Amino acid sequence: MHQGDTVGPLDTAVGYVLKEAASALRGAMDAALRPLGLTVPQYSCLELLGQRPGLSNADLARGTFVTRQSMNVVLQGLEARGLVTRPAEAPQGRQLPAELTAAGYDHLRAASRAVQAVQVRMVAGLSAARQQELLETLTACARNLTETT
Amino acid sequence: MHQGDTVGPLDTAVGYVLKEAASALRGAMDAALRPLGLTVPQYSCLELLGQRPGLSNADLARGTFVTRQSMNVVLQGLEARGLVTRPAEAPQGRQLPAELTAAGYDHLRAASRAVQAVQVRMVAGLSAARQQELLETLTACARNLTETT
DNA sequence: TGGTGCATGTAAGGATTTTGACATACGCTG
DNA sequence: CAGCGTATGTCAAAATCCTTACATGCACCA
């Protein structure tokens, strides 16, 4: 076996620090959203809907990296709380376009501020150029792994 | 509300692409490890133990970003399969130092190669300098969020 | 026109993970 | 030495998530 075939020290493995950062972010977001009565998946759903109203359940699931079933229970919860509305019947096909209510937008504004504060704290001390590079590098990494070729 | 107080377009949010990359990595690792009969948490445990034998359950939990309870069931499973051994009684205190068996090391070697292949694919097209910078940037982000100050 | 493939929404079940709680063991400090 | 705080292992219960499955709707093509 050649040297470098195995993972090596964890602190030097990209996958490890990626998991570490994602875990830390998840925890920080969870703590920031708890006072608002929202979980991370719920916030993700609101944020996505706020930016792109009319998204279907499957669209939201893909956008938040969970299954359709998981997103469905999130949507049902948000619907029961009056933050999201869905038509009783599909306008065309089977897709039910979801939209935020006024209360949904209110919750989203407060939650978005809290999450933004977390993000600001996360990238504290990083130059704008470095933040941009991080963005591009992570996007490239994700694309490398999701390509089917 | 000032501009920039909210999250903004998702593709430009560091937290979003971080989650996206972590999700893609998780999925790719899962697919790579499935033929070997290992889950991602199980592999994480083996890798950690291979590099630092004698780690306790709580140590492993911290190292893999899960709770002690979750790591405990992982350890029990690996122990039942003969990949990990733990003493019946704690040498000192309550910590039970875990170690890999010979079979455990065998599984780890194969799994580590598979995971390394995934990591190589993930960072394909990135220069060594850029990979190093990604490593440092993510570490800094994680540290920013876990600081208690 | 009928069939095939694919995407969607939904329900039921199981598996995994976390939360809450408790007893124990060590270190520190008065 | 006694008390307090912290860390560990473990149990039980709850929550969360995914896997499997099925019925429906649309697009495509023979």
JSON list of C-alpha atoms (C1' of nucleotides) in Angstrom, two decimals, chain B residues 41 65-70 93-94, chain C residues 17-21 23-26:
[
{"chain": "B", "resi": 41, "resn": "PRO", "atom": "CA", "xyz": [-20.27, 6.25, 12.52]},
{"chain": "B", "resi": 65, "resn": "PHE", "atom": "CA", "xyz": [-19.35, 14.70, 17.15]},
{"chain": "B", "resi": 66, "resn": "VAL", "atom": "CA", "xyz": [-22.07, 12.46, 18.54]},
{"chain": "B", "resi": 67, "resn": "THR", "atom": "CA", "xyz": [-23.34, 11.80, 22.03]},
{"chain": "B", "resi": 68, "resn": "ARG", "atom": "CA", "xyz": [-21.85, 9.26, 24.41]},
{"chain": "B", "resi": 69, "resn": "GLN", "atom": "CA", "xyz": [-24.98, 7.17, 24.12]},
{"chain": "B", "resi": 70, "resn": "SER", "atom": "CA", "xyz": [-24.77, 6.94, 20.36]},
{"chain": "B", "resi": 93, "resn": "GLY", "atom": "CA", "xyz": [-11.77, 5.76, 37.17]},
{"chain": "B", "resi": 94, "resn": "ARG", "atom": "CA", "xyz": [-14.73, 4.78, 35.01]},
{"chain": "C", "resi": 17, "resn": "DT", "atom": "C1'", "xyz": [-29.97, 9.54, 17.45]},
{"chain": "C", "resi": 18, "resn": "DT", "atom": "C1'", "xyz": [-30.82, 12.56, 21.03]},
{"chain": "C", "resi": 19, "resn": "DT", "atom": "C1'", "xyz": [-32.75, 14.01, 25.63]},
{"chain": "C", "resi": 20, "resn": "DG", "atom": "C1'", "xyz": [-33.23, 13.23, 30.43]},
{"chain": "C", "resi": 21, "resn": "DA", "atom": "C1'", "xyz": [-31.78, 10.89, 34.34]},
{"chain": "C", "resi": 23, "resn": "DA", "atom": "C1'", "xyz": [-25.05, 6.14, 40.07]},
{"chain": "C", "resi": 24, "resn": "DT", "atom": "C1'", "xyz": [-20.28, 6.15, 40.31]},
{"chain": "C", "resi": 25, "resn": "DA", "atom": "C1'", "xyz": [-15.33, 7.89, 40.42]},
{"chain": "C", "resi": 26, "resn": "DC", "atom": "C1'", "xyz": [-11.81, 11.41, 40.57]}
]
